[in-house]
mmCIF file of C-alpha atoms and ligand atoms in Angstrom:
data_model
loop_
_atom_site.group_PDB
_atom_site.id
_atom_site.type_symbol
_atom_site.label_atom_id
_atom_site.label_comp_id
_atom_site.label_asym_id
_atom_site.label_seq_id
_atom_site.Cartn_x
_atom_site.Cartn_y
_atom_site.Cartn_z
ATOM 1 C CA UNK A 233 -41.255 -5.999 -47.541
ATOM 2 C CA UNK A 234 -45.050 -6.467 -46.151
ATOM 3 C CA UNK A 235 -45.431 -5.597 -42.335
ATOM 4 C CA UNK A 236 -48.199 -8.331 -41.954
ATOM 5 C CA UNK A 237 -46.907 -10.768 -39.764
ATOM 6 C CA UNK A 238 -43.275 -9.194 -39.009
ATOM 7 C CA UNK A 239 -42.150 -8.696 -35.617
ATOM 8 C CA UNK A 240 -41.156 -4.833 -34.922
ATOM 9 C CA UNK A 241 -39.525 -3.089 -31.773
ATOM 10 C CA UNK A 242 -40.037 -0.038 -30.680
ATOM 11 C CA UNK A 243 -37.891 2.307 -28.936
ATOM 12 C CA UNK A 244 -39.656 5.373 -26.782
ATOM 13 C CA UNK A 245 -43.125 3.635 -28.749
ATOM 14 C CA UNK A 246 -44.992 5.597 -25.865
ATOM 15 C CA UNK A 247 -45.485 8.918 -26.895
ATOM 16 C CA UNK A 248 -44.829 11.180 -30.373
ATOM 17 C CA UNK A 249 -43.241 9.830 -33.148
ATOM 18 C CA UNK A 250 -42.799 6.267 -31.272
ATOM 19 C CA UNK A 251 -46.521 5.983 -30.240
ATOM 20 C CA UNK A 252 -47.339 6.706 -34.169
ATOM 21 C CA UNK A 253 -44.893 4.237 -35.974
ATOM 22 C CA UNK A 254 -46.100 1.770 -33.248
ATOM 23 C CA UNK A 255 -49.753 2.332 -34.400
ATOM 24 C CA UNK A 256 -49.216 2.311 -37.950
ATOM 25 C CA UNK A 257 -47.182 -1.215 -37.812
ATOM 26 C CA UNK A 258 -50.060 -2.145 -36.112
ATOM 27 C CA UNK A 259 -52.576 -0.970 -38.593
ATOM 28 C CA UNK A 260 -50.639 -3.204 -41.300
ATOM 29 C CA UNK A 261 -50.637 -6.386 -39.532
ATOM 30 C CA UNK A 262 -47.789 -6.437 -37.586
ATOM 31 C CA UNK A 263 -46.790 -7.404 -34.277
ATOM 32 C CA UNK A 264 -45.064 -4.857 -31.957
ATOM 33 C CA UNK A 265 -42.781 -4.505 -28.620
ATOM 34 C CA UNK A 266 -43.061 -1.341 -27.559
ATOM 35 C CA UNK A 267 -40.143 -0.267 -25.262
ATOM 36 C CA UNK A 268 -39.968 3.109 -22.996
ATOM 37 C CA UNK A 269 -39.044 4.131 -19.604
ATOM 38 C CA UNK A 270 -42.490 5.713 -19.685
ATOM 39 C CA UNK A 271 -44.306 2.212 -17.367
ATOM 40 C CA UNK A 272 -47.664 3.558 -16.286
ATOM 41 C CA UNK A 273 -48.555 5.000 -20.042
ATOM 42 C CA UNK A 274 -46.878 2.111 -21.636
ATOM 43 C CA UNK A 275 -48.820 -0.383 -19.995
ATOM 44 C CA UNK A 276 -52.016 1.782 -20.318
ATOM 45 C CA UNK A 277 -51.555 2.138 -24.077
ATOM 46 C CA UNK A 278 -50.517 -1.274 -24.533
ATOM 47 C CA UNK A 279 -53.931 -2.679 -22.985
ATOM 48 C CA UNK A 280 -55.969 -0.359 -25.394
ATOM 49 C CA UNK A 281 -53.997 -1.674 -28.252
ATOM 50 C CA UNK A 282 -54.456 -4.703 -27.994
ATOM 51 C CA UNK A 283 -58.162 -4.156 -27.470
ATOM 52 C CA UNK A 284 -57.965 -2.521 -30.797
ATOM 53 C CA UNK A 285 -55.713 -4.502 -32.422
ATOM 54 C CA UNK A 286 -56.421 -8.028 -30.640
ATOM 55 C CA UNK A 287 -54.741 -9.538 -27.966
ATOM 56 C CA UNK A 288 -51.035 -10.488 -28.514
ATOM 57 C CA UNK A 289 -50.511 -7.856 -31.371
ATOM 58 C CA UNK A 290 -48.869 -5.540 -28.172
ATOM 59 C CA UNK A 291 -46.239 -6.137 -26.108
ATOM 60 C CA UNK A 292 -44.784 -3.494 -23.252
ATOM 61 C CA UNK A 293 -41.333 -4.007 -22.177
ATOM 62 C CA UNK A 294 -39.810 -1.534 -19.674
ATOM 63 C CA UNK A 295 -36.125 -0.135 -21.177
ATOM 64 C CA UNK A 296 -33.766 2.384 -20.673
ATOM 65 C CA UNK A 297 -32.128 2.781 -23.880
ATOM 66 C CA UNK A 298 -28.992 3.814 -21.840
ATOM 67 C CA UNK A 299 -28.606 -0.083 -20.186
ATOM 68 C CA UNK A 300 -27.160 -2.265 -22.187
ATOM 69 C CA UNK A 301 -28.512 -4.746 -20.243
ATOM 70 C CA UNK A 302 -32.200 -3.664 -20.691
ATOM 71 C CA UNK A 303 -31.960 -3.643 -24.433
ATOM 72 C CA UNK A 304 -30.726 -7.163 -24.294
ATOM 73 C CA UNK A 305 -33.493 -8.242 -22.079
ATOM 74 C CA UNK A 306 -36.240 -6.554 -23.962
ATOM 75 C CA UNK A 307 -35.192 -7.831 -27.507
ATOM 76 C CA UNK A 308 -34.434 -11.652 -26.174
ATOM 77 C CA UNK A 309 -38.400 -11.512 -24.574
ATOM 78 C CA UNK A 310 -39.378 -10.022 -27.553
ATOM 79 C CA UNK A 311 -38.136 -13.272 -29.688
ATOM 80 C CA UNK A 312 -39.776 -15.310 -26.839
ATOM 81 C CA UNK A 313 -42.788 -13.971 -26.980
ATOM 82 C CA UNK A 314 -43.067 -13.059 -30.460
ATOM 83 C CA UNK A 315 -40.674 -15.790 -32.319
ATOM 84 C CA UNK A 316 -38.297 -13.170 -33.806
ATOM 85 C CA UNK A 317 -37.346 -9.603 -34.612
ATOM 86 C CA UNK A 318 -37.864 -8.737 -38.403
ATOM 87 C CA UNK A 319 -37.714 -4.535 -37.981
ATOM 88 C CA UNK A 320 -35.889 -2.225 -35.056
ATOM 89 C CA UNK A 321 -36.868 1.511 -34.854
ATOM 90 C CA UNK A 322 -34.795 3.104 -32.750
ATOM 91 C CA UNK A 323 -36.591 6.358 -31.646
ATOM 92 C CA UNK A 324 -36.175 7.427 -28.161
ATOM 93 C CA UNK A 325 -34.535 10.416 -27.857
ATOM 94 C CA UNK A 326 -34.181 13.580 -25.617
ATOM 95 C CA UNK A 327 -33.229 17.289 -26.007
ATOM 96 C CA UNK A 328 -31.169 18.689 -23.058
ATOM 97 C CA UNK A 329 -28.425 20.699 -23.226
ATOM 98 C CA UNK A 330 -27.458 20.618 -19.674
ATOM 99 C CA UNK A 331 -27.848 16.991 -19.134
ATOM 100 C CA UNK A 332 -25.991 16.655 -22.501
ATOM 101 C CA UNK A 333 -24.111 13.055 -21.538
ATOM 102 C CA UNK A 334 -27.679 11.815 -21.118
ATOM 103 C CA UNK A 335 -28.636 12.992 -23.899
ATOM 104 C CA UNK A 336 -25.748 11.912 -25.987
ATOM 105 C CA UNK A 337 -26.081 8.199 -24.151
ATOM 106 C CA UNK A 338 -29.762 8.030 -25.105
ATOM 107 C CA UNK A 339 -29.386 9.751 -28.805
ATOM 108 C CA UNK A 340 -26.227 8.200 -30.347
ATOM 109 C CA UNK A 341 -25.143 5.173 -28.075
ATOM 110 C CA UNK A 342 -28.962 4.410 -27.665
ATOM 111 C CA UNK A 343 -29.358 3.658 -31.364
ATOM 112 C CA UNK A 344 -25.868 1.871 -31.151
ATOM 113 C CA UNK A 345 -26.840 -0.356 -28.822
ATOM 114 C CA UNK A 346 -30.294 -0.985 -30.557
ATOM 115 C CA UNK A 347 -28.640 -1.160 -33.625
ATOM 116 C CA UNK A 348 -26.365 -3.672 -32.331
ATOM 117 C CA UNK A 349 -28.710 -6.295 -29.841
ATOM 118 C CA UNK A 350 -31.328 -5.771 -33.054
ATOM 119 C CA UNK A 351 -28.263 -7.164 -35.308
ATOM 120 C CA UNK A 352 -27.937 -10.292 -33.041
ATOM 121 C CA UNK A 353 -31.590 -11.787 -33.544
ATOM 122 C CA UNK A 354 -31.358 -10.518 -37.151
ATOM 123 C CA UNK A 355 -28.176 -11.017 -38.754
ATOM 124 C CA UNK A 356 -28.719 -13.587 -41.654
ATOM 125 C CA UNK A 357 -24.994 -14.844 -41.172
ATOM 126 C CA UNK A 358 -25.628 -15.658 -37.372
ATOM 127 C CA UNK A 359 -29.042 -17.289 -38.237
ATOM 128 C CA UNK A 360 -31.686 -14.518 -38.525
ATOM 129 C CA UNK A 361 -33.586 -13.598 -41.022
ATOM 130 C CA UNK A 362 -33.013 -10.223 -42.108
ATOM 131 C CA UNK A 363 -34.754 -7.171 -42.125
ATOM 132 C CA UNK A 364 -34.500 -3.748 -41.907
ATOM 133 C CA UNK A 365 -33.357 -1.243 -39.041
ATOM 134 C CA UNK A 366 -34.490 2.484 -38.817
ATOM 135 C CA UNK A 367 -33.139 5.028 -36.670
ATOM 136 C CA UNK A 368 -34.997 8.406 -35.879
ATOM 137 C CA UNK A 369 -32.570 11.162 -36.170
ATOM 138 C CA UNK A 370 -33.819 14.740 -37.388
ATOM 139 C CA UNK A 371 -33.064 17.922 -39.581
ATOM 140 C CA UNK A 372 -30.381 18.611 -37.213
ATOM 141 C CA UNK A 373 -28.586 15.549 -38.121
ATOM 142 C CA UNK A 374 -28.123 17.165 -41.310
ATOM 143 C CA UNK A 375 -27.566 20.828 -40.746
ATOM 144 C CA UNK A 376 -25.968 22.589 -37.530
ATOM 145 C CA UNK A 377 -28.773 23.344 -35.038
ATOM 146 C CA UNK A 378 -26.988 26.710 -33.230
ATOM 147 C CA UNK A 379 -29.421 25.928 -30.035
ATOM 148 C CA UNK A 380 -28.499 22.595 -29.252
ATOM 149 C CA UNK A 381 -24.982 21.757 -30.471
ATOM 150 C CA UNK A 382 -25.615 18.311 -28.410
ATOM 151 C CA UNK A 383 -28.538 17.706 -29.898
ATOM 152 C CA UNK A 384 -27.198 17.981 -33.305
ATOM 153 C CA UNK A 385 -24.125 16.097 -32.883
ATOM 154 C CA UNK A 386 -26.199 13.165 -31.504
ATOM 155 C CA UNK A 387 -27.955 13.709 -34.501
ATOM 156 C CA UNK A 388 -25.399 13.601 -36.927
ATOM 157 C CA UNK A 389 -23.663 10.955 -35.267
ATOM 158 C CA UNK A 390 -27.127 8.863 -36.095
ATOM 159 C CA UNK A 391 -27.212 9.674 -39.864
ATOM 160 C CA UNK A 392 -23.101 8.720 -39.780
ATOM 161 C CA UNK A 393 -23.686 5.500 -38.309
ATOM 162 C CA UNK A 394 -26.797 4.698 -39.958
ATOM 163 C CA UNK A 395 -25.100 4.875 -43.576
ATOM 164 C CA UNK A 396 -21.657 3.342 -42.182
ATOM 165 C CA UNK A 397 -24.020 0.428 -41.585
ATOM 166 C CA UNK A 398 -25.817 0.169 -44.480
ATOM 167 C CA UNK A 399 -22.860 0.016 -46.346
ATOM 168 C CA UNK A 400 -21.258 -2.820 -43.735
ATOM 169 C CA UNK A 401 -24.375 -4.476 -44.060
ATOM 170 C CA UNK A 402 -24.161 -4.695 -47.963
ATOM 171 C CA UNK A 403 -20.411 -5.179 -48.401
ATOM 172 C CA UNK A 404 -21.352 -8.667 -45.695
ATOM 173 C CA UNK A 405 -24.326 -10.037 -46.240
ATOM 174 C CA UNK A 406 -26.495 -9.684 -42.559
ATOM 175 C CA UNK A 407 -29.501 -9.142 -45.090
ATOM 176 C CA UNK A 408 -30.529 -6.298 -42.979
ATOM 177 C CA UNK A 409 -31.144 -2.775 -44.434
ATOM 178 C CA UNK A 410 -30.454 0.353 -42.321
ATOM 179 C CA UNK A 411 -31.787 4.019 -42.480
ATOM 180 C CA UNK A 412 -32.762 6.719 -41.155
ATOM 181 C CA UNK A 413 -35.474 9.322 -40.908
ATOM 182 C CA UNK A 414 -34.580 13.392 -40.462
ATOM 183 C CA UNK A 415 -37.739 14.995 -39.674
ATOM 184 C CA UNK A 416 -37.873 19.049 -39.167
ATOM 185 C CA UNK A 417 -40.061 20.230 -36.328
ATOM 186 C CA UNK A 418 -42.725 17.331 -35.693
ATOM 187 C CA UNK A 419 -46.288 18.503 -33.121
ATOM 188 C CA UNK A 420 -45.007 16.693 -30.029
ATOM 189 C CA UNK A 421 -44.701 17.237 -25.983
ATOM 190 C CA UNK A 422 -40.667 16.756 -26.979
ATOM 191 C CA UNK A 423 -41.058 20.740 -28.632
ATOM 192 C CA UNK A 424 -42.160 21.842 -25.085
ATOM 193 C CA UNK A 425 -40.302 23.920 -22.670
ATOM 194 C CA UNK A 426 -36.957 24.057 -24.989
ATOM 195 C CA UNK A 427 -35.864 27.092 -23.274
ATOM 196 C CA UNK A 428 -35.619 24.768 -20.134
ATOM 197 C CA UNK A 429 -33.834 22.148 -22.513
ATOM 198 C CA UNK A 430 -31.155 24.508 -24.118
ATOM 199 C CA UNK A 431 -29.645 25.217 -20.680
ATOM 200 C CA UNK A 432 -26.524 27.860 -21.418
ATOM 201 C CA UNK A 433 -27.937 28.251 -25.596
ATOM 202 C CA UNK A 434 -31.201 29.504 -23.992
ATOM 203 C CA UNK A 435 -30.594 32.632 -25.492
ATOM 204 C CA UNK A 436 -30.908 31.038 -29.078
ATOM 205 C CA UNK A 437 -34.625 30.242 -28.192
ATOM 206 C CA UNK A 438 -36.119 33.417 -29.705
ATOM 207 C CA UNK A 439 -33.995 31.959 -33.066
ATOM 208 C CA UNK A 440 -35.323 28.760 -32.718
ATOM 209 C CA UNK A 441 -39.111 29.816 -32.364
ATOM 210 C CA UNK A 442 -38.447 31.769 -35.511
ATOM 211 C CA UNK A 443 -37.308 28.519 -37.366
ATOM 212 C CA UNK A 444 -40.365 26.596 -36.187
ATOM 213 C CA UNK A 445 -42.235 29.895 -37.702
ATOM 214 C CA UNK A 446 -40.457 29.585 -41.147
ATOM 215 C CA UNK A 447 -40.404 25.464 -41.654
ATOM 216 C CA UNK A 448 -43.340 24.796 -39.690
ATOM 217 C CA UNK A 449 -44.236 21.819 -38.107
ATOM 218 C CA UNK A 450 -45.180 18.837 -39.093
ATOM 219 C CA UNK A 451 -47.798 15.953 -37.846
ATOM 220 C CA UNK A 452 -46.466 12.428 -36.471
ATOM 221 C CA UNK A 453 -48.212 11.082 -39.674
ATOM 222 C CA UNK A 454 -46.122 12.413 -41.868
ATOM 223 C CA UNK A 455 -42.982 10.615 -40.124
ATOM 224 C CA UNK A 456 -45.081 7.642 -40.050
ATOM 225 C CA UNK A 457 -45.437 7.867 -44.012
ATOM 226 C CA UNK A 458 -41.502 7.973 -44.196
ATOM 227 C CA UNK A 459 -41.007 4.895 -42.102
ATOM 228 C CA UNK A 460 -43.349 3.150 -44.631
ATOM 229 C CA UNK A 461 -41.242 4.188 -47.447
ATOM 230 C CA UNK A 462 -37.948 2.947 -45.675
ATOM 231 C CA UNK A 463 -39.242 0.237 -44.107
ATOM 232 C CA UNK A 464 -41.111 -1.529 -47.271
ATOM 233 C CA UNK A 465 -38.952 -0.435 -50.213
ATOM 234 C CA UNK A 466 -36.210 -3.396 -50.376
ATOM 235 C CA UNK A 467 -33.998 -1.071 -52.722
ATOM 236 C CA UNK A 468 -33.879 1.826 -49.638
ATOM 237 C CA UNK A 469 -30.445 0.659 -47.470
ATOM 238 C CA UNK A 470 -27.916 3.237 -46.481
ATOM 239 C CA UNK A 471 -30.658 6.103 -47.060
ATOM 240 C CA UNK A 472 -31.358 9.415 -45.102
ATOM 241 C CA UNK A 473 -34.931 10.134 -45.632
ATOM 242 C CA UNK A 474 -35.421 14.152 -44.922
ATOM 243 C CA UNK A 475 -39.309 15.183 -44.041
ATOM 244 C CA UNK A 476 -40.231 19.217 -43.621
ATOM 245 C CA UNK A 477 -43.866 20.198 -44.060
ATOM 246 C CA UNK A 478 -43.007 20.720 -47.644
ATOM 247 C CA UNK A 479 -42.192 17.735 -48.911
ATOM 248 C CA UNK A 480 -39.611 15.043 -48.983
ATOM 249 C CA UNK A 481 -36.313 14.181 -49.840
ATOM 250 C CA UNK A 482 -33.455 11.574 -49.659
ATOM 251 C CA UNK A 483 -30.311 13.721 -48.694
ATOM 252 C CA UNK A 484 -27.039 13.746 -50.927
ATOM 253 C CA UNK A 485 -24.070 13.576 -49.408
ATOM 254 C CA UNK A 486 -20.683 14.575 -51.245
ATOM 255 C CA UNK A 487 -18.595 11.697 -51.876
ATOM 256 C CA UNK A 488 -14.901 12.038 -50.673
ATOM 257 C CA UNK A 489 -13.832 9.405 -52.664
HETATM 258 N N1 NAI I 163 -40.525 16.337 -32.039
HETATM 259 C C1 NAI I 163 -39.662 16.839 -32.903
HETATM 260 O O1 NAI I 163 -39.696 18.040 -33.283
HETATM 261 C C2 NAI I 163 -38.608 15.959 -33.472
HETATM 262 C C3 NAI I 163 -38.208 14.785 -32.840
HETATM 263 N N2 NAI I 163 -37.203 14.039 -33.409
HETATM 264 C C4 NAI I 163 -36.727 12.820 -32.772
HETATM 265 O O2 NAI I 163 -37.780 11.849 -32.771
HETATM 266 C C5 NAI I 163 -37.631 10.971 -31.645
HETATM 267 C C6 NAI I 163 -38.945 10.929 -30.871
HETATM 268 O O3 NAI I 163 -39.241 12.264 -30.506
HETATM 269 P P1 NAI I 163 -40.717 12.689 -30.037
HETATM 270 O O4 NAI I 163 -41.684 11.604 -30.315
HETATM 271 O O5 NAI I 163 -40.975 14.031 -30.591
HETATM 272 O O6 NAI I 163 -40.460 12.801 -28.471
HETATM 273 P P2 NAI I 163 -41.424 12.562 -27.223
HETATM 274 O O7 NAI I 163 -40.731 13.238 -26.090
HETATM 275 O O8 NAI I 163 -42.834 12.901 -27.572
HETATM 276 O O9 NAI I 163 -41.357 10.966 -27.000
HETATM 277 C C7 NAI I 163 -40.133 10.360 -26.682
HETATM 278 C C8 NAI I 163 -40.421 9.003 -26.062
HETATM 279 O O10 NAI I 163 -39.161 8.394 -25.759
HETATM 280 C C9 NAI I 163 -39.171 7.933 -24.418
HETATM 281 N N3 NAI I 163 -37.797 7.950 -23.894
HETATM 282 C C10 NAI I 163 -37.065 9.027 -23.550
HETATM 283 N N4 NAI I 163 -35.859 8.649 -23.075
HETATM 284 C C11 NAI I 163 -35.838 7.289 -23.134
HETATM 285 C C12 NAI I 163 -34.879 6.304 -22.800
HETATM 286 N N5 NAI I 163 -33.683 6.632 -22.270
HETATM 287 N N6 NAI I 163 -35.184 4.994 -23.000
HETATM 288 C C13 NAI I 163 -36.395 4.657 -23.506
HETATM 289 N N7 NAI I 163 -37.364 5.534 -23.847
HETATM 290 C C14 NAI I 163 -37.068 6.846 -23.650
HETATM 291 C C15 NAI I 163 -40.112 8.874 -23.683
HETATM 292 O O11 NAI I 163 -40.612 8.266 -22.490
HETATM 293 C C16 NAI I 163 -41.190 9.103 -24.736
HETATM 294 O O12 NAI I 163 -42.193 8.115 -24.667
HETATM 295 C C17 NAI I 163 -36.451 11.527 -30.843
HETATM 296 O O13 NAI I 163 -35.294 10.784 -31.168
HETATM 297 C C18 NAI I 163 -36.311 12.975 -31.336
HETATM 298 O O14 NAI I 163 -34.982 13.435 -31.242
HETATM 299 C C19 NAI I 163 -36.600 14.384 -34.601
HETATM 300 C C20 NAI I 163 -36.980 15.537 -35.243
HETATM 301 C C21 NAI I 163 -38.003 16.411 -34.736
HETATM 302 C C1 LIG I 164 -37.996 25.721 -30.684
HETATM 303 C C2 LIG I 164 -37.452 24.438 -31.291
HETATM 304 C C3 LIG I 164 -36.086 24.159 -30.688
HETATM 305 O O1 LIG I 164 -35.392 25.002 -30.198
HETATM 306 C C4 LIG I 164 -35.598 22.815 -30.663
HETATM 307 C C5 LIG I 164 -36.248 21.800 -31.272
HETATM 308 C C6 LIG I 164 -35.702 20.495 -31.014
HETATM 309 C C7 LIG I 164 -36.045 19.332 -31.575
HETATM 310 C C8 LIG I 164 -36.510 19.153 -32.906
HETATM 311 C C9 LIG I 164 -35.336 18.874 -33.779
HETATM 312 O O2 LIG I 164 -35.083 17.501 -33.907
HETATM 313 C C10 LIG I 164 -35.620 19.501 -35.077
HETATM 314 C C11 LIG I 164 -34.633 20.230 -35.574
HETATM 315 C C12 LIG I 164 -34.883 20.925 -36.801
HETATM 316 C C13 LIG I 164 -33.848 21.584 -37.330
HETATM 317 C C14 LIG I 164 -34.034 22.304 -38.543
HETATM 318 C C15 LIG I 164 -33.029 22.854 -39.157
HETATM 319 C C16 LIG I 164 -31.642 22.663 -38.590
HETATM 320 O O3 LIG I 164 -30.845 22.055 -39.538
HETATM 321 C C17 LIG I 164 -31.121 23.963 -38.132
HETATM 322 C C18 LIG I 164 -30.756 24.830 -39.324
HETATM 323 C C19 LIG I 164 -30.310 26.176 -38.782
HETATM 324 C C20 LIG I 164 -29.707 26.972 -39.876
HETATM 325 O O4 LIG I 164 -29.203 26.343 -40.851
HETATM 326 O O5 LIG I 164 -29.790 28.213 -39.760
#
């Protein structure tokens, strides 16, 4: 699938990983609503990108990924302003073990309800046009994070759902592909003050900063490369795409069939 012309929205598109996805749909001639709680920077970032981009190409929306009702606002203006939705990435997402029902309403029922409003201006069999759908999990949607046991069930509860979908979506026809993107360590303010954000694991920290020693860390452009991949290969649906500064690698799950 080309990105010229397509219509993409983007969940926490303000900083990190979201701020770099949104600038490389951008770069490739698409058209993007960029959706945060983050309203000063948002609007700030927005105006320079559409100086860079020209005007129209950017569109701030302010959302909560934990309202319901604020994803369904921000995706309906984004088909009224834009004329559709052809691509979702659903990337906000938080690390706090003491807050951990905000995190696990932002993490897993965040992309749910992305997943979901995105499938209603999408679906082929209710009169969209397809597309494709990719959720921002991480490493520790694949293997147990000790840290943040939160975290990492959020996590893993993205890649589940993800795949679950992938496979709805091909066994029904909504023309839509889903997957997801499980990135080690990526150089953003989210890997500041985790002590703070492992509340009663904070004495796992000292482990942690020896893992970020070992895999390293990677930049936001190397995320950005995977959404590519995903996002323009039509054969990738049902795929878990995971990135370490080493390479690579679609994950293989056992089949319990
Ligand atoms: N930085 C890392 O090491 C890794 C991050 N990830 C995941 O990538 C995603 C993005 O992370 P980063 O860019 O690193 O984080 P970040 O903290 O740099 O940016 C997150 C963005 O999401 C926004 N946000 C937070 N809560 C929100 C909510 N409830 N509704 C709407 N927007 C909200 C923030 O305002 C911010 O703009 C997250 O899902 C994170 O779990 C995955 C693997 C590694
Ligand atoms: C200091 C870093 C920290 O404590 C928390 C970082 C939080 C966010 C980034 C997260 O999304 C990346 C997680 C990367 C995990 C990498 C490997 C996990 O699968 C843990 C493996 C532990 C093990 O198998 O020993």
């Amino acid at each position: 699938m080309a990105l010229n012309n397509k219509i993409a929205v983007v969940t926490g598109a303000v900083m990190g990983i979201g701020r770099a996805v949104t600038e490389t749909l951008l770069q490739h001639g698409a058209k993007v609503a960029l959706l945060d709680v983050n309203e000063i920077a948002g609007k700030n970032l927005t105006e320079t990108l559409n100086q860079q981009h020209g005007t129209g190409k950017a569109l701030f929306l302010k959302c909560d990924v934990q309202s319901e009702q604020e994803i369904k606002d921000t995706f309906q203006k984004t088909v009224e302003t834009f004329g559709g939705i052809d691509i979702v990435c659903n990337n906000a997402g938080i690390l706090n073990e003491e807050t951990w029902e905000k995190a696990v309403s932002t993490n897993l029922m965040g992309v749910i309800r992305g997943t979901y409003v995105g499938m209603e201006h999408m679906n082929k069999l209710t009169g969209g046009r397809g597309g494709v759908i990719i959720n921002m999990a991480s490493m520790a949607g694949i293997g147990p994070f000790p840290s943040c046991p939160v975290y990492t069930a959020t996590k893993h509860g993205v890649v589940g759902f993800t795949r679950a979908m992938g496979a709805a979506s091909e066994a029904s026809g909504y023309g839509i592909r889903f997957n997801v993107i499980c990135p080690s360590f990526v150089q953003t303010d989210f890997l500041a003050n985790i002590p703070e954000k492992l509340g009663r694991f904070s004495h796992l920290a000292d482990a942690a900063h020896k893992l970020v020693d070992t895999l390293g860390i990677l930049s936001v452009s190397e995320v950005t490369e995977c959404f590519l991949e995903l996002a323009t290969d039509e054969s990738k649906n049902g795929e878990a795409l995971v990135v370490f500064p080493k390479g690579k690698t679609y994950a293989k799950f056992p089949s319990v069939l």
